[in-house]
Coordinates of C-alpha atoms and ligand atoms in Angstrom, one line a residue:
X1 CA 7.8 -1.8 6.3
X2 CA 6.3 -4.9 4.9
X3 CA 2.5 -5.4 5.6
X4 CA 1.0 -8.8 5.0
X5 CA -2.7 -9.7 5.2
X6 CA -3.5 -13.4 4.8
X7 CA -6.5 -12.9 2.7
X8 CA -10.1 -14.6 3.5
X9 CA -8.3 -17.3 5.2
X10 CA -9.9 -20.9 5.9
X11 CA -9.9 -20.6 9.9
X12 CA -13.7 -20.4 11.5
X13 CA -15.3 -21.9 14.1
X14 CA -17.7 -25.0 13.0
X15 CA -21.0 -23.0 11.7
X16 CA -24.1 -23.0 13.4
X17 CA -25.4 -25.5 10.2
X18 CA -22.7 -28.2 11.2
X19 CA -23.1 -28.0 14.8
X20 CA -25.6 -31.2 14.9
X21 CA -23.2 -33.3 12.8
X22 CA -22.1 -36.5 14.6
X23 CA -19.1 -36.2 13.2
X24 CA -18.3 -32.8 15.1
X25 CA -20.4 -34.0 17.9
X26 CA -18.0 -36.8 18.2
X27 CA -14.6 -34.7 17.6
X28 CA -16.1 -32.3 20.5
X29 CA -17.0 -34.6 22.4
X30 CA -13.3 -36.1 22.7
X31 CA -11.9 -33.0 23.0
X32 CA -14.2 -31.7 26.0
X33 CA -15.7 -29.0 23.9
X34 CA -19.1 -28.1 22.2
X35 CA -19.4 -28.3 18.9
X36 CA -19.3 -24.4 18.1
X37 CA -16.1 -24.0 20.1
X38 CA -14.1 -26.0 17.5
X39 CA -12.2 -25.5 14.3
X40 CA -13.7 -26.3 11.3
X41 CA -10.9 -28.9 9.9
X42 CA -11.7 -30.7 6.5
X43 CA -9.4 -33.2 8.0
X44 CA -12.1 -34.1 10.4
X45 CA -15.5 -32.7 9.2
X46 CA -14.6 -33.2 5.2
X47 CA -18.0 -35.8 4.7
X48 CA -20.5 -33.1 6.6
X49 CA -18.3 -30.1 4.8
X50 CA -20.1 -31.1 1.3
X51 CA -23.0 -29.8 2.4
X52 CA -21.5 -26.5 3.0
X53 CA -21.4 -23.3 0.9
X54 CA -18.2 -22.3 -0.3
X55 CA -17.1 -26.3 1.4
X56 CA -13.9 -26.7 -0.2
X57 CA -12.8 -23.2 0.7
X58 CA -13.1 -23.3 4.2
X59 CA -11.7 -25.5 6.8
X60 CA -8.2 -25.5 6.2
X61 CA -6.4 -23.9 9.7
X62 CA -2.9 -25.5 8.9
X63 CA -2.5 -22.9 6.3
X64 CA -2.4 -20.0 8.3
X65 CA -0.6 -22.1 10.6
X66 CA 2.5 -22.4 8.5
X67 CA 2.1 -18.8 7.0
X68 CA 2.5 -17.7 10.6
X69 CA 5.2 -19.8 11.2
X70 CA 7.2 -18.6 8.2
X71 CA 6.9 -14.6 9.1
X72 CA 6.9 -14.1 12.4
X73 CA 10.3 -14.7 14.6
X74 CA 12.1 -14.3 11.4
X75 CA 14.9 -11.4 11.0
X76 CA 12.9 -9.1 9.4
X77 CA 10.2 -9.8 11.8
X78 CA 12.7 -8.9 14.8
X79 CA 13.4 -6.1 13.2
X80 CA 10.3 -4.5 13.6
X81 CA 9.6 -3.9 9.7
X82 CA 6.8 -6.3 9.2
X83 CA 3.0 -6.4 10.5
X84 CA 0.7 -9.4 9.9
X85 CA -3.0 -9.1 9.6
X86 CA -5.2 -12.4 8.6
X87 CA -9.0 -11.5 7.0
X88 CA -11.5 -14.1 8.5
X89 CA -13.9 -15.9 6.2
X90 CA -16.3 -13.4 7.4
X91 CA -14.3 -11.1 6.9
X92 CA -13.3 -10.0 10.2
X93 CA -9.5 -9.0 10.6
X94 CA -7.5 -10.3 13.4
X95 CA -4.5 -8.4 14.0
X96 CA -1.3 -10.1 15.2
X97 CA 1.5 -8.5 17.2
X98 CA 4.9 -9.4 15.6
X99 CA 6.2 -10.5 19.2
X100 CA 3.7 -13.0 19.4
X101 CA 5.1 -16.3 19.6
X102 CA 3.0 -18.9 17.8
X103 CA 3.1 -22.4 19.7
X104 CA 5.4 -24.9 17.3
X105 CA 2.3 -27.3 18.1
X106 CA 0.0 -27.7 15.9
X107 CA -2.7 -29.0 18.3
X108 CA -1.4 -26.1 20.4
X109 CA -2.0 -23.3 18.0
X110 CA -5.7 -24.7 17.2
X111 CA -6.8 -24.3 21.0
X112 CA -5.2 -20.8 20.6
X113 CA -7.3 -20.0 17.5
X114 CA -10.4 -21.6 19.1
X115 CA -9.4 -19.0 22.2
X116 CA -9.1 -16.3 19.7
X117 CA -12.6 -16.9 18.1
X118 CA -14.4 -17.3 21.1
X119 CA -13.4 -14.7 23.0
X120 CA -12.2 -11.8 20.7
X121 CA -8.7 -11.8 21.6
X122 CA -5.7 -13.7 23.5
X123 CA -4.8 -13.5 26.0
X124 CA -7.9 -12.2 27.1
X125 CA -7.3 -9.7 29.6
X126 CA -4.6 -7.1 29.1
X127 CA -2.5 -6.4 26.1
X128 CA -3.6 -8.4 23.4
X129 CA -1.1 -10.4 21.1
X130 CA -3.8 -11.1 19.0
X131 CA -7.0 -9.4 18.7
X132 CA -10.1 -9.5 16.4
X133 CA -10.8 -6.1 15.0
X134 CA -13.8 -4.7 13.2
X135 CA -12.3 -2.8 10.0
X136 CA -12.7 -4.3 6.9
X137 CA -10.1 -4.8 4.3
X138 CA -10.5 -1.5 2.3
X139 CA -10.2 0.1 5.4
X140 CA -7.0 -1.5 7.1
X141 CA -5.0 -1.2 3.5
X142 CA -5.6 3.0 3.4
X143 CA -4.5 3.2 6.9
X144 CA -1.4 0.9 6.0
X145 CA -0.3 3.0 3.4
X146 CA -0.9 6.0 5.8
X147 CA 0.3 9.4 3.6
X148 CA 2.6 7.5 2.0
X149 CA 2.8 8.6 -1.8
X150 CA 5.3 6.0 -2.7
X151 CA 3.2 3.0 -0.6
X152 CA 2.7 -0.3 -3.2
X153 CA 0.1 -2.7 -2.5
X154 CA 1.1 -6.2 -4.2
X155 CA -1.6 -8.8 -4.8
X156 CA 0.0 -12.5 -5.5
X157 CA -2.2 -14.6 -7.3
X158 CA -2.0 -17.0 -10.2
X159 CA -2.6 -15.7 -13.5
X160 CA -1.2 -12.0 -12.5
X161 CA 2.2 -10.3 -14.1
X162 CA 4.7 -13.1 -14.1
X163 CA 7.3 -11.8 -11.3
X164 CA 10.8 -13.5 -11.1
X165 CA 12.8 -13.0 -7.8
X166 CA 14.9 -10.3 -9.3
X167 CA 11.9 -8.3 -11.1
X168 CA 10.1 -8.9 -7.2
X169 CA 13.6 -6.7 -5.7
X170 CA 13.1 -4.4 -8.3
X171 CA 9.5 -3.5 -8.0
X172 CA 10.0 -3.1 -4.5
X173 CA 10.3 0.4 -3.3
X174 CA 14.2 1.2 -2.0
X175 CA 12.8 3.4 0.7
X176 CA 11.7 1.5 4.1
X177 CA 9.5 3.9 4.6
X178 CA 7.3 3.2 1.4
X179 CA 4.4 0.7 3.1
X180 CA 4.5 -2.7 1.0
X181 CA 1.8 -4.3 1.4
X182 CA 1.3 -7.9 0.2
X183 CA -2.1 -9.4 0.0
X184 CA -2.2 -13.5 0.1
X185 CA -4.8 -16.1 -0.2
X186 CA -4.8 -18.1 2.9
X187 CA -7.7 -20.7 1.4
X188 CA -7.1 -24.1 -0.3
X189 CA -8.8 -23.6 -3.7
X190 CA -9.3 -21.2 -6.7
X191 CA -10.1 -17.3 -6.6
X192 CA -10.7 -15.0 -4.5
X193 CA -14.2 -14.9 -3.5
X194 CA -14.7 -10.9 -3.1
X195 CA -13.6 -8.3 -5.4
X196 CA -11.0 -7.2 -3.5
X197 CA -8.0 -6.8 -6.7
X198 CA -9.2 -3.2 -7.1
X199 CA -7.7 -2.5 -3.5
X200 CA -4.2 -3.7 -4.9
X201 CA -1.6 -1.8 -6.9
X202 CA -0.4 -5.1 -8.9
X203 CA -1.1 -8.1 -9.3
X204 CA 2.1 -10.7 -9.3
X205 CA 2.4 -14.4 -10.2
X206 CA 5.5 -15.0 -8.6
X207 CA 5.8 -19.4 -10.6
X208 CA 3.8 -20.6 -13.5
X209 CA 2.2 -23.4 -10.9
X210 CA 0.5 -22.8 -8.1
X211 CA 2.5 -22.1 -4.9
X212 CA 1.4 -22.7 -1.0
X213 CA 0.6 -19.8 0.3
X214 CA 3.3 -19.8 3.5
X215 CA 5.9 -20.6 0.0
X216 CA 4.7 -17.0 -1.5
X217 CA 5.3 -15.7 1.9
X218 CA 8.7 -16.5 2.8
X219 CA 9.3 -15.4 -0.8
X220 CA 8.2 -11.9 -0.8
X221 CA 10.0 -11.8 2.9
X222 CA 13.0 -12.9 2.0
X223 CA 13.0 -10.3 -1.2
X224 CA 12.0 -7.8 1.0
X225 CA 14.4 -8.4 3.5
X226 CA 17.3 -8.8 0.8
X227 CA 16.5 -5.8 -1.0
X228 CA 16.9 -3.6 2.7
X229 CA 19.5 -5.8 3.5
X230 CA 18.0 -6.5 6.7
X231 CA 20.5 -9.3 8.4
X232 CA 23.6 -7.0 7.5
X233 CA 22.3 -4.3 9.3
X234 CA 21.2 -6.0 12.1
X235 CA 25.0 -7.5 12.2
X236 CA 25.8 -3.5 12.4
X237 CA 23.6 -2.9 15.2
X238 CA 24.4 -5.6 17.2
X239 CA 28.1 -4.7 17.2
Ligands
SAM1 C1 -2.8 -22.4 -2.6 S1 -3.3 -21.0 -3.3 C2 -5.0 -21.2 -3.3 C3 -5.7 -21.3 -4.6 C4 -5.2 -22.2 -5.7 N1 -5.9 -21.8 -6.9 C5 -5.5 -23.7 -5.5 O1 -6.3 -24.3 -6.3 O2 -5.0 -24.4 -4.6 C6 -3.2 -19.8 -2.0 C7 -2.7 -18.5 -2.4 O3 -1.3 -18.5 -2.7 C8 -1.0 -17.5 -3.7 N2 -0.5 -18.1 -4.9 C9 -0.6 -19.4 -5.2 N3 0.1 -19.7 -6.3 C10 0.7 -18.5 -6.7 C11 1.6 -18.1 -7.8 N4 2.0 -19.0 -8.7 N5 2.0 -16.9 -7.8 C12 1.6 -16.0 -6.9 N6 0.8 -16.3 -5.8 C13 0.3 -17.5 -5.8 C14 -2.3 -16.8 -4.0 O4 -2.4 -15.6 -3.2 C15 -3.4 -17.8 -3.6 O5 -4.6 -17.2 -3.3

């Protein structure tokens, strides 16, 4: 099973400390909202974002956007062998349910993350597809790797052990049952903030430049998927 967490990802509501902005006054405005039921977007709120701690970390939903869109609905995804998790800013943890389909739209999928925020989960009565959990990241990794001995807990980030495809399919467990987890940072700019490498087996720098986040995603998926040669067996099943 592959585990990913999208690591102290850029998606928040607009802060309490830029709710008086005109600019998001404005953007709220036109959008029939109040301020602190929006999206903080650098697109938008980039000027008033200077004033910001941690500004040019935040801000950025389209990330998590496209990482979603590269994971779920794929093969390995159908398959029932992956589980997404995204760590908030705050770090919060919103766990998403493999069969949820994310709207193509991206104007769509920013009302559903404003949803999300607001009220805790979506939809919000019944079983949720997505829901905001309290755990924190230490926490949801040891019950990922469950009692697994053989579990491996991969962190990518630049500057770790340079990790070709084919050394990525090796270092892979063969078992399904090992838990891979794969810890990515869903932010625009440099490090991670917390000190959260300890909680990782490895470190891996999958290309000497820096990759999007949703690209180091739909590599490790795609290794992961080749090395259990997923799409062959689901040909098997199917027939
Ligand atoms: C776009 S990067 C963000 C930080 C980057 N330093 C920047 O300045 O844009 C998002 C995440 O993708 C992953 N990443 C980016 N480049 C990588 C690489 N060459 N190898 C492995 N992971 C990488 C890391 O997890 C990183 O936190």
């Amino acid at each position: 099973m592959l585990h990913v967490i999208l690591l102290e990802a850029a998606l928040e509501l607009v802060p309490p400390e830029l709710s008086a902005k005109k600019m998001v006054q404005k953007q709220a405005y036109r959008r029939k909202k109040k301020p602190n039921e929006i999206l903080l977007d650098q697109t938008y709120h980039g000027q008033a974002m200077t004033q910001l701690n941690d500004g040019t970390r935040r801000g950025r939903p389209d990330i998590v956007f496209f990482c979603l869109q590269s994971l779920l609905e794929t093969p390995l995804c159908k398959a029932g062998l992956m589980t997404v998790h995204i760590q908030l800013y705050d770090g919060r943890i919103i766990q998403v349910d493999a069969a949820v389909r994310i709207p193509r739209n991206y104007e769509r999928f920013v009302g559903l993350m404003e949803q999300l925020l607001l009220v805790g989960q979506v939809p919000p009565e019944g079983a949720p597809l997505l829901k905001i959990q309290a755990p924190g990241l230490g926490e949801l990794i040891s019950s990922l790797r469950g009692s697994s001995k053989d579990s491996l807990a991969l962190l990518a980030v630049e500057g770790g052990k340079h990790t070709g495809l084919n050394d990525l399919m090796s270092v892979l467990p063969s078992s399904l049952e090992a838990p891979v987890i794969l810890g990515i940072g869903a932010f625009p700019h440099g490090g991670f903030q917390h000190d959260l490498q300890s909680l990782f087996d490895i470190q891996v720098e999958l290309d000497y430049e820096v990759m999007m986040a949703w690209h180091v995603c739909s590599e490790v998926l795609w290794a992961y998927s080749l090395k259990h040669d997923v799409v062959s067996e689901r040909y098997l099943l199917e027939q």
